[in-house]
Amino acid sequence: MQANTKQIIFHLQASGFITEEITTATTVVTDTIAQQYGGKEINMRCTTQQVITLYSNKIDAVRASQGNLAALGKKGIALGGNEYDKKTVYMHWTEWHKASDD
């Protein structure tokens, strides 16, 4: 997981983003057998998930970096998005400012 996280961060930095624009959350490890909603056929005992967040006003660079995500997939790095609790959001600064005033 750490190696994949480093490769994603390297990808973002190579796309023109600075370290201060990139944050990582604590890795989440899920025991699939302990989950109530798990089925009888379990291929892997545990799964891991790492959230990497990019806060940037470089909209063109964000869009350009998305076009290069397939290169990470070719390295075996699985990318997800738009889970119920983690959604990709594009927000103009004035929208963010207005939301933070609420």
Coordinates of C-alpha atoms in Angstrom, one line a residue:
M1 CA 0.0 0.0 0.0
Q2 CA 2.8 2.4 0.9
A3 CA 4.6 1.8 -2.4
N4 CA 1.3 2.5 -4.4
T5 CA 0.7 5.6 -2.4
K6 CA 4.2 6.9 -3.2
Q7 CA 3.7 6.1 -6.9
I8 CA 0.4 8.1 -6.9
I9 CA 2.1 11.0 -5.1
F10 CA 5.0 10.9 -7.6
H11 CA 2.4 10.9 -10.5
L12 CA 0.8 14.0 -9.0
Q13 CA 4.1 15.8 -8.5
A14 CA 5.2 14.9 -12.0
S15 CA 1.9 16.5 -13.1
G16 CA 3.0 19.8 -11.6
F17 CA 1.5 19.7 -8.1
I18 CA 3.5 20.5 -5.0
T19 CA 3.6 18.5 -1.8
E20 CA 1.4 21.0 0.1
E21 CA -1.4 20.3 -2.3
I22 CA -1.4 16.6 -1.6
T23 CA -2.7 14.9 1.6
T24 CA -3.1 11.3 2.6
A25 CA -5.5 9.8 5.1
T26 CA -4.8 6.9 7.4
T27 CA -5.0 3.6 5.6
V28 CA -8.2 1.6 6.3
V29 CA -7.9 -2.1 6.7
T30 CA -11.1 -4.1 6.5
D31 CA -11.4 -7.8 7.6
T32 CA -13.9 -9.1 5.1
I33 CA -14.8 -12.2 7.2
A34 CA -15.8 -10.0 10.1
Q35 CA -18.2 -7.8 7.9
Q36 CA -21.8 -8.7 8.4
Y37 CA -22.6 -8.0 4.7
G38 CA -19.8 -10.3 3.5
G39 CA -20.8 -13.3 1.4
K40 CA -19.8 -16.9 1.9
E41 CA -17.2 -16.7 -0.9
I42 CA -14.4 -14.5 0.2
N43 CA -11.4 -14.2 -2.1
M44 CA -9.3 -12.0 0.2
R45 CA -9.3 -11.9 4.0
C46 CA -8.5 -8.2 4.2
T47 CA -8.8 -5.2 2.0
T48 CA -7.0 -1.9 2.3
Q49 CA -8.0 1.6 1.2
Q50 CA -6.0 4.8 1.1
V51 CA -7.5 8.2 0.4
I52 CA -5.3 10.7 -1.3
T53 CA -6.7 14.2 -1.6
L54 CA -5.5 16.9 -4.0
Y55 CA -6.4 20.5 -3.1
S56 CA -5.4 22.8 -6.0
N57 CA -6.5 25.7 -8.0
K58 CA -4.6 24.4 -11.1
I59 CA -7.7 23.2 -12.9
D60 CA -6.0 22.5 -16.2
A61 CA -3.3 20.5 -14.5
V62 CA -6.0 18.5 -12.6
R63 CA -7.7 17.6 -15.8
A64 CA -4.5 16.8 -17.6
S65 CA -3.4 14.5 -14.7
Q66 CA -6.7 12.6 -15.0
G67 CA -5.8 11.6 -18.6
N68 CA -2.6 9.9 -17.3
L69 CA -4.2 7.7 -14.7
A70 CA -4.2 4.7 -16.9
A71 CA -0.4 4.6 -16.5
L72 CA -1.0 3.9 -12.8
G73 CA -3.5 1.1 -13.6
K74 CA -0.9 -0.5 -15.9
K75 CA 1.4 -0.7 -12.8
G76 CA -1.3 -2.6 -10.9
I77 CA -2.6 0.3 -8.9
A78 CA -6.3 0.2 -8.5
L79 CA -8.0 3.6 -8.3
G80 CA -11.5 4.2 -7.1
G81 CA -13.8 7.1 -6.7
N82 CA -17.2 8.3 -5.9
E83 CA -17.8 5.9 -3.1
Y84 CA -20.7 6.9 -0.9
D85 CA -18.4 8.7 1.5
K86 CA -15.6 9.9 -0.8
K87 CA -16.6 11.8 -3.9
T88 CA -14.6 13.8 -6.4
V89 CA -15.6 17.5 -6.1
Y90 CA -14.6 20.3 -8.3
M91 CA -15.3 23.6 -6.6
H92 CA -14.5 27.1 -7.6
W93 CA -12.9 29.1 -4.8
T94 CA -15.9 31.4 -4.5
E95 CA -18.1 28.4 -4.0
W96 CA -15.8 27.0 -1.3
H97 CA -15.7 30.4 0.4
K98 CA -19.5 30.6 0.4
A99 CA -19.8 27.1 1.8
S100 CA -17.3 27.7 4.6
D101 CA -19.3 30.8 5.7
D102 CA -22.4 28.6 6.4

